[in-house]
GROMACS .gro file of C-alpha atoms in nm:
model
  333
    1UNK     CA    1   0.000   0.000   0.000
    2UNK     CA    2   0.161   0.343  -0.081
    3UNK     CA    3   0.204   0.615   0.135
    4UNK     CA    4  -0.120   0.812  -0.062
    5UNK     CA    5  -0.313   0.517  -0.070
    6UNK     CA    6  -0.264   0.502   0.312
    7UNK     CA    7  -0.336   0.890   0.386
    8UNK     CA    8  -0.665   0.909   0.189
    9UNK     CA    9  -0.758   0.587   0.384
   10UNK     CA   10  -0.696   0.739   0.728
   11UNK     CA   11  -0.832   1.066   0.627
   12UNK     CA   12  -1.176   0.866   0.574
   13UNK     CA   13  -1.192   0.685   0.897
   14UNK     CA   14  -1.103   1.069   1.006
   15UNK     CA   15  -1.408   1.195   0.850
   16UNK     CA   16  -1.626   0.919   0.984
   17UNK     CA   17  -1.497   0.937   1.319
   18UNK     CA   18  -1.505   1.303   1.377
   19UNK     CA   19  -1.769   1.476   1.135
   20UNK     CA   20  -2.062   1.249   1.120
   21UNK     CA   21  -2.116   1.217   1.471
   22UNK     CA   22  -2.150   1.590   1.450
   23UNK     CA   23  -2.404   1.577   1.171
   24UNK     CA   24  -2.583   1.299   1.381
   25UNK     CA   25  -2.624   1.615   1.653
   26UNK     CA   26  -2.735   1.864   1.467
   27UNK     CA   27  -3.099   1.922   1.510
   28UNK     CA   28  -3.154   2.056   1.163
   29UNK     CA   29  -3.097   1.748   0.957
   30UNK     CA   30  -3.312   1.584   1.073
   31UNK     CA   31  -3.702   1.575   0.960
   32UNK     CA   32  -3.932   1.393   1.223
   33UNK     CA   33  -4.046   1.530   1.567
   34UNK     CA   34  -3.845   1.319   1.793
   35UNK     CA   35  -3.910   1.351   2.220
   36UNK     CA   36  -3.533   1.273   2.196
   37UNK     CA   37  -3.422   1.546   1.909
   38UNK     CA   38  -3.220   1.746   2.212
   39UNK     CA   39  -3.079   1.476   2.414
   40UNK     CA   40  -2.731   1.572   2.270
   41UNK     CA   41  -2.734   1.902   2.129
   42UNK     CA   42  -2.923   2.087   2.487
   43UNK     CA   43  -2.963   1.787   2.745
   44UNK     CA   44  -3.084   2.056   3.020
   45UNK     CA   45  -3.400   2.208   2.775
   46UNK     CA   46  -3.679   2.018   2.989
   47UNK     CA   47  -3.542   2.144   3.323
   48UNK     CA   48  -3.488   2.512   3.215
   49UNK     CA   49  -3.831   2.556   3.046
   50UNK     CA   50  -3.989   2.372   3.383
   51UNK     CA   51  -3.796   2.656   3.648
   52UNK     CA   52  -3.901   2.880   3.401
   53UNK     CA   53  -4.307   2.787   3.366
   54UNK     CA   54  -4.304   2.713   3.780
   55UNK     CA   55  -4.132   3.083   3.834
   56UNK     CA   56  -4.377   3.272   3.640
   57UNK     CA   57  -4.681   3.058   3.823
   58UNK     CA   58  -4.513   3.144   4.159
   59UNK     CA   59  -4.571   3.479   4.023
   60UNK     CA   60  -4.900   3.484   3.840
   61UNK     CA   61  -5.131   3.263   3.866
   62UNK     CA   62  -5.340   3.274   3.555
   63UNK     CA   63  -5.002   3.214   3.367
   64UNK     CA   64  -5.096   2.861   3.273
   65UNK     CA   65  -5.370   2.933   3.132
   66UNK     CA   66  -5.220   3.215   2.950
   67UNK     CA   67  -4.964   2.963   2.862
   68UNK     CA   68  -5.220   2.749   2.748
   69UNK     CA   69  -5.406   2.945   2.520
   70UNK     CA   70  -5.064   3.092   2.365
   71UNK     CA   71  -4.962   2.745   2.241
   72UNK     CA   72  -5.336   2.693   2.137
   73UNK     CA   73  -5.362   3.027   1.933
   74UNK     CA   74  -4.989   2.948   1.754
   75UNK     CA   75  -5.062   2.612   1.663
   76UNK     CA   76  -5.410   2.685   1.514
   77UNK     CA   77  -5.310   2.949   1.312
   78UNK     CA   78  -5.107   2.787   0.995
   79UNK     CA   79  -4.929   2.530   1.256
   80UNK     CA   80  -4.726   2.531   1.562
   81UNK     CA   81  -4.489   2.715   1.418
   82UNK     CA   82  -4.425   3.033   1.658
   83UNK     CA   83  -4.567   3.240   1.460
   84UNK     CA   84  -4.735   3.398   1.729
   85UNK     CA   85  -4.443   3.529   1.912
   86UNK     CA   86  -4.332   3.736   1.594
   87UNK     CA   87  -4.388   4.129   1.682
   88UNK     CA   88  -4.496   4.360   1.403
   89UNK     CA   89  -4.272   4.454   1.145
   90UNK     CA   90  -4.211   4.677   0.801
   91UNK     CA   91  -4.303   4.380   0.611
   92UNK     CA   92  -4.594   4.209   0.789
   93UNK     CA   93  -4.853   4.234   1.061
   94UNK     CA   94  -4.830   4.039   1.259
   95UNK     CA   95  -5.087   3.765   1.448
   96UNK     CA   96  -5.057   3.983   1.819
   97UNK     CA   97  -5.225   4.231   1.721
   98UNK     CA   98  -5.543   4.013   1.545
   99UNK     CA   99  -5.870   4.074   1.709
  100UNK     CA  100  -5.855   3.747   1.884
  101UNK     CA  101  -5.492   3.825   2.029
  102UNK     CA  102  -5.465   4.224   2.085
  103UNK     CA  103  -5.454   4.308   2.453
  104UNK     CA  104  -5.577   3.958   2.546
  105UNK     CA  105  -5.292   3.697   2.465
  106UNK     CA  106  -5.032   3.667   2.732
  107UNK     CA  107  -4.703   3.488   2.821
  108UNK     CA  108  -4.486   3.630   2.569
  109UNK     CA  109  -4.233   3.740   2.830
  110UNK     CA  110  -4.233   3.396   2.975
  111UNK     CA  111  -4.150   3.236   2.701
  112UNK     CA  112  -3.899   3.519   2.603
  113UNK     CA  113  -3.683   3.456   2.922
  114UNK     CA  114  -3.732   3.077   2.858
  115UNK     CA  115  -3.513   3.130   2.541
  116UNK     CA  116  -3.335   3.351   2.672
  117UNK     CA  117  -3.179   3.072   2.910
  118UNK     CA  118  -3.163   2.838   2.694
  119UNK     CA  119  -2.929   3.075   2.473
  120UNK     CA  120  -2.732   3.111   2.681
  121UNK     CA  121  -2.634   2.700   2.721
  122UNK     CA  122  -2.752   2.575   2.392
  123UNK     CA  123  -2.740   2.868   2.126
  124UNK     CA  124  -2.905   2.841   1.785
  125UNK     CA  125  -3.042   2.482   1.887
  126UNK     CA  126  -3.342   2.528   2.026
  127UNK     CA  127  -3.690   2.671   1.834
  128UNK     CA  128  -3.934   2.926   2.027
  129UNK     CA  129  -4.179   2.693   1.884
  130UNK     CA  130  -4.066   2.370   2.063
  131UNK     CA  131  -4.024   2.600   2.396
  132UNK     CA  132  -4.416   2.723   2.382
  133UNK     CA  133  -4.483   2.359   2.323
  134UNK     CA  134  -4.311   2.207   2.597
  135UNK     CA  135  -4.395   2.542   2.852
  136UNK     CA  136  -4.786   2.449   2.831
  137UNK     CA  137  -4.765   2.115   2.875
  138UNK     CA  138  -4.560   2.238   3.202
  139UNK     CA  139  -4.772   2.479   3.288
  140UNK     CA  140  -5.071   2.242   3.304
  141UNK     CA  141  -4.907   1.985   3.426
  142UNK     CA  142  -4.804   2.252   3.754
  143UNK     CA  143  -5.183   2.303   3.784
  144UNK     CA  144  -5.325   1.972   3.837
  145UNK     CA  145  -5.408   1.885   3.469
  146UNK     CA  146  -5.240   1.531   3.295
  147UNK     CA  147  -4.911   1.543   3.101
  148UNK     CA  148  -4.866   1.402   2.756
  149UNK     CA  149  -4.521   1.351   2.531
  150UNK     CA  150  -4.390   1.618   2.339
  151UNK     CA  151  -4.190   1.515   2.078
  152UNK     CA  152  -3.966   1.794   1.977
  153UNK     CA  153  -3.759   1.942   1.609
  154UNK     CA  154  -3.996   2.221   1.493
  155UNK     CA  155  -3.892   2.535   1.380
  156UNK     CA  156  -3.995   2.836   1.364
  157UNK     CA  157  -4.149   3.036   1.072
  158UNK     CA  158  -4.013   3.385   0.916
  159UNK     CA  159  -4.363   3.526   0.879
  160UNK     CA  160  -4.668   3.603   0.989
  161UNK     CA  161  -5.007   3.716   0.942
  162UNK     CA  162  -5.268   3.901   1.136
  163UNK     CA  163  -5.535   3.813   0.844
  164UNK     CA  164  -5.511   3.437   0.886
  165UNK     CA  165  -5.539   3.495   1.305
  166UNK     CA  166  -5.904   3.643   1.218
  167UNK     CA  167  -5.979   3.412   0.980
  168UNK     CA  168  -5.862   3.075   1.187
  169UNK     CA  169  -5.896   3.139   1.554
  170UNK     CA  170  -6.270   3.005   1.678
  171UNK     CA  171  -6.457   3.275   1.829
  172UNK     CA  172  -6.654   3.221   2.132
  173UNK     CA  173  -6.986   3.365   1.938
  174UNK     CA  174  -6.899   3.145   1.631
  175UNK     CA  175  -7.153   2.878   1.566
  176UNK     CA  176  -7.024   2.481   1.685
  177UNK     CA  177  -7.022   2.393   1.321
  178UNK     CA  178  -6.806   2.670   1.228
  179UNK     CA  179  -6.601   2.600   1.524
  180UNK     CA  180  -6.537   2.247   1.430
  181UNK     CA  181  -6.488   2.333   1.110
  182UNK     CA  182  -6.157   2.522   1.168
  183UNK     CA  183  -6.059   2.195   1.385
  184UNK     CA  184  -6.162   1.983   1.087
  185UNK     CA  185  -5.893   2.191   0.869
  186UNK     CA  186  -5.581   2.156   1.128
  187UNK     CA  187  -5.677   1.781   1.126
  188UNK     CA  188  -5.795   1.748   1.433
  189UNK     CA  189  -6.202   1.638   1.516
  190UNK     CA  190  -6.502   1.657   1.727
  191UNK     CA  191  -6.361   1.491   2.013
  192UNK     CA  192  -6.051   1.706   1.997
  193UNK     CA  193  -6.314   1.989   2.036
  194UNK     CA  194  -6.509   1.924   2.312
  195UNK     CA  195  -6.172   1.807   2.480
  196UNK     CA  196  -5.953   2.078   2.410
  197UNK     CA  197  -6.271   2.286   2.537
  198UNK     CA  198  -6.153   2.149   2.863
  199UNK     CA  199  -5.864   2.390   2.900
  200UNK     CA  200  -6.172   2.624   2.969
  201UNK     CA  201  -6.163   2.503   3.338
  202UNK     CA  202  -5.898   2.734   3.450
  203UNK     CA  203  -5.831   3.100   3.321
  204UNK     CA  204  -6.047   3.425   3.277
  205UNK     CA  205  -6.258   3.613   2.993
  206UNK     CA  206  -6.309   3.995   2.901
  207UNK     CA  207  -6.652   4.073   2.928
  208UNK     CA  208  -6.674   4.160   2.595
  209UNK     CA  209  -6.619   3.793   2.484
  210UNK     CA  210  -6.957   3.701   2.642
  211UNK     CA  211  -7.138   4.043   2.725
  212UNK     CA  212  -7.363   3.945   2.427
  213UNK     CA  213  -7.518   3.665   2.653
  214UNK     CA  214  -7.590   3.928   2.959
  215UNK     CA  215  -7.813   4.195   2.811
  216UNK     CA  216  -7.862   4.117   2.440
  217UNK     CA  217  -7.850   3.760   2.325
  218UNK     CA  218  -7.832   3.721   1.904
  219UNK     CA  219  -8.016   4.033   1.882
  220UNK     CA  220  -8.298   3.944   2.101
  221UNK     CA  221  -8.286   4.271   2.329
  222UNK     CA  222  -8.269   4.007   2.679
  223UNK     CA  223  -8.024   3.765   2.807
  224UNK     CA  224  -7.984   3.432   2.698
  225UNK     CA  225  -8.230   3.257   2.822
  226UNK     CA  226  -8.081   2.915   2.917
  227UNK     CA  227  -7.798   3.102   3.148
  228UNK     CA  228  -7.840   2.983   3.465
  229UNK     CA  229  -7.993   3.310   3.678
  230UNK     CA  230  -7.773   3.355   3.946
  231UNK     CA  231  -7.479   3.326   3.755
  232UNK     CA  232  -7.700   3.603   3.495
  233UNK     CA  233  -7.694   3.862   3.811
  234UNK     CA  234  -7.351   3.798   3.900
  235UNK     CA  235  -7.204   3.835   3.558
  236UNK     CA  236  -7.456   4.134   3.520
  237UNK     CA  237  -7.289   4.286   3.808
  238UNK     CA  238  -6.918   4.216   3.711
  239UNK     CA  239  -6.982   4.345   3.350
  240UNK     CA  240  -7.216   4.630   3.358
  241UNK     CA  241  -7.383   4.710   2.998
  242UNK     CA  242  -7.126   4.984   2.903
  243UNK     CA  243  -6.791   4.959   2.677
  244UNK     CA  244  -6.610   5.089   2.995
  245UNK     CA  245  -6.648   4.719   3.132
  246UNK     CA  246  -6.507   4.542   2.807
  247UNK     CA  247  -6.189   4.460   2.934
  248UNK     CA  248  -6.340   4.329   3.287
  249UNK     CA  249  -6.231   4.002   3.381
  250UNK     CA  250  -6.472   3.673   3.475
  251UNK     CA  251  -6.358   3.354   3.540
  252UNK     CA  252  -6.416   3.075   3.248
  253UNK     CA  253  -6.511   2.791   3.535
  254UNK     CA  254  -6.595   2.964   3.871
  255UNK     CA  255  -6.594   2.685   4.055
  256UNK     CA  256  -6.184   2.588   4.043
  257UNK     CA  257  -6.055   2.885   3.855
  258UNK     CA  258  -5.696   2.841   3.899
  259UNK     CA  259  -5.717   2.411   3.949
  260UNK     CA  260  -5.708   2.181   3.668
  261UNK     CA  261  -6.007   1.947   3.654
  262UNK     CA  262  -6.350   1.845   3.461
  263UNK     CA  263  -6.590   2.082   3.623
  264UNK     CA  264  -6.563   2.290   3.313
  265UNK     CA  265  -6.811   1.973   3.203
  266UNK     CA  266  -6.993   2.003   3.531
  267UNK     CA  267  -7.103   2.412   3.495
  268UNK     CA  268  -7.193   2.299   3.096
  269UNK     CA  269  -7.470   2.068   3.263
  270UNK     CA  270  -7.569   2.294   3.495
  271UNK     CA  271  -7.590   2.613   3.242
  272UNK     CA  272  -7.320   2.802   3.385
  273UNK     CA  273  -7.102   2.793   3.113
  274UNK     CA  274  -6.952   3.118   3.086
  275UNK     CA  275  -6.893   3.132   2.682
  276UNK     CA  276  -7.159   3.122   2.468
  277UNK     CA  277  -6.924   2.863   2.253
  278UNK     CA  278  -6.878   2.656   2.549
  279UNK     CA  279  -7.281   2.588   2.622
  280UNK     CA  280  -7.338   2.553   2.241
  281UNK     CA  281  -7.163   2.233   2.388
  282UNK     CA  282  -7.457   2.086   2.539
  283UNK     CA  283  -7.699   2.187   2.234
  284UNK     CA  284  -7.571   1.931   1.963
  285UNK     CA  285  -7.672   1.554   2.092
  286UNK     CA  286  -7.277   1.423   1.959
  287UNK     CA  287  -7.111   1.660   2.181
  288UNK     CA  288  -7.328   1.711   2.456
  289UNK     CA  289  -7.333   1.281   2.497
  290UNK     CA  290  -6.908   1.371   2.553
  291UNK     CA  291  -7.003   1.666   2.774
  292UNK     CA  292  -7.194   1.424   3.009
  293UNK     CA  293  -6.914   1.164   3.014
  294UNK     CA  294  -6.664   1.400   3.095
  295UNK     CA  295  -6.827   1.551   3.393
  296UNK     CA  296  -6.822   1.199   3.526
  297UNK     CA  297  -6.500   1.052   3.415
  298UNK     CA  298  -6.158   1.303   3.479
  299UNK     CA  299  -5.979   1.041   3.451
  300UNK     CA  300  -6.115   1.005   3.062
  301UNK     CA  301  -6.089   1.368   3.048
  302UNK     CA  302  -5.756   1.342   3.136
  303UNK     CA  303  -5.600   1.092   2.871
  304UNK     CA  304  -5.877   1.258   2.572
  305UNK     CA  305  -5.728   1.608   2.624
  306UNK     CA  306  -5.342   1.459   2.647
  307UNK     CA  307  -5.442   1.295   2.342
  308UNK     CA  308  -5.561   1.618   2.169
  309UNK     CA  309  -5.256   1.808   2.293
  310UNK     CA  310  -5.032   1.581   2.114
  311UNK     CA  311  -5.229   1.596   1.768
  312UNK     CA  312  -5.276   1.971   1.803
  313UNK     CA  313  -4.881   2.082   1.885
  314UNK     CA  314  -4.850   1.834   1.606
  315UNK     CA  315  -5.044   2.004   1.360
  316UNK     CA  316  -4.829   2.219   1.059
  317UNK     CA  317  -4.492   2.201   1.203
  318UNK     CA  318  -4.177   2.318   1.024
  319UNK     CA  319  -3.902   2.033   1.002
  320UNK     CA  320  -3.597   1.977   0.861
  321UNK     CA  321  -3.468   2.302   0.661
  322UNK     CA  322  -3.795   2.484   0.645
  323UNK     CA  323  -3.810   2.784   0.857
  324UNK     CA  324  -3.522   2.860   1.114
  325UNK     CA  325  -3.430   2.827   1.488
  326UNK     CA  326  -3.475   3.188   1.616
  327UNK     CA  327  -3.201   3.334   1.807
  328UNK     CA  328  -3.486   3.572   1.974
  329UNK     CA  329  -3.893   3.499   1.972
  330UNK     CA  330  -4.004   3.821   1.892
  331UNK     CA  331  -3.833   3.866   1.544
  332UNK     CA  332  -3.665   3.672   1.276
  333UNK     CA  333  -3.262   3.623   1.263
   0.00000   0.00000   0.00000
């Protein structure tokens, strides 16, 4: 063997030795969500975005549901992709500042110092996208609600757009066929629906989301008239018929605001359902059969809205080479 022949044959064991395992450990070749994708390239990811979710609870504590509905709002909006996060710029507008969003979503800052940390160990590896995921299964999991695997690799999209937030987000007036309809098109179904409705048990409302209900129910000039009374004066009383009282706050399930459970299902039975989208639950005999179930079975509950998690962080991710790992949440690299 001559003395070439034996250099290029070293250099190739060389190669194999030293650059493929690198390749192996970078995130971006590969294509398929994996729970494992960060093992090697940020090993500490889970336990940094856990301090971080259980210090902003210590300090707030709506933030899971906040945390909640930001992961919900990204990933039903073209795909988990983080397009949420993405603050206005020359060259879009962006989905915060859609009707459904503006002055309403919150968590960005959590999420914000989240990255930040993990910058800090494990730069350019990790997407915001992957870090909302993992913060609201966290976050629920801190509050008494089920956990549920997420398996990790998106990454994050370079646009935006405050037209498709109108357009995709369900609206708590929207009809239950509408409604499922947008589920439909993320590929999700009706159980995913009246699941995912679950989340309703903790967290608050603006009046204006339900004032409609109080004084002037689809145009009828009185309340609506299957909302259980008491609950009528009470609500009546927290969000008086002016536009001064819009941004007033009332709990989505006042009977456990801030704990994870079913009785979300419970109040549906009982007609104290807070959003008119949320007793439209009860109305439609396929639903309404898995609004009765759930009120008896949190364990059911439980493993259906795990279940729907997964499909719905799931739905429209970036892989691969599409999109990019943002260096910071708010804006594009």
């Amino acid at each position: 063997m001559t003395c070439r022949v034996v250099v290029i044959y070293f250099s190739f064991f060389f190669f194999l030795a030293t650059f493929l395992p690198l390749v192996h450990m970078l995130p971006y070749d590969r294509n398929q969500l994996d729970i494992k994708f960060y093992d090697r390239s940020c090993p500490n990811l889970l336990m940094i975005v856990r301090y971080g979710v259980w210090s902003a609870l210590k300090d707030d504590s709506r933030m899971a549901a906040s945390l909640l509905r930001l992961h919900f709002h990204d990933c039903i909006v073209n795909g988990c992709d983080a397009s949420v996060l993405l603050d206005d710029t020359p060259y879009f507008t962006g989905e915060k500042n859609a009707l459904p969003n503006q002055n309403s979503l919150r968590g960005f800052e959590v999420i914000d110092d989240i990255k930040q940390h993990v910058e800090r160990l494990c730069p350019y590896t990790v997407s915001c996208a992957d870090i909302l995921a993992l913060a609201a299964r966290e976050a629920i999991d801190m509050v008494g609600g089920p956990s549920w695997p997420v398996a990790l690799g998106r990454r994050d999209a370079t646009t935006t757009s405050k037209q498709a937030a109108e357009q995709q987000i369900p609206s708590p007036i929207e009809s239950l066929e509408n409604i499922t309809a947008k589920f439909y098109s993320k590929g999700l179904d009706l159980r995913d629906v009246v699941a995912l409705s679950g989340g309703h048990t903790i967290g608050f409302a603006q009046c204006f989301t339900f004032k409609g209900r109080l004084f002037d129910y689809q145009g009828s000039g009185r309340p609506d008239p299957v909302l259980d009374s008491s609950l009528l004066t009470r609500l009546q009383s927290m969000c008086p018929n002016e536009e001064t009282s819009n941004s007033n706050l009332a709990p989505l399930d006042a009977t456990s605001t801030l704990t994870f459970d079913n009785e979300y299902y419970r109040n549906l039975i009982y007609n104290t359902g807070l959003l008119q989208s949320d007793q439209a639950l009860t109305r439609d005999r396929r639903t309404a059969a898995m609004v009765y179930y759930y009120s008896n079975n949190r364990l059911s509950f439980y493993n259906d809205f795990a279940q729907s998690m997964v499909r719905l962080s799931n739905a429209g991710v970036l892989t691969g080479r599409v999109g990019e790992i943002r260096q910071k949440c708010g804006s594009v690299n």
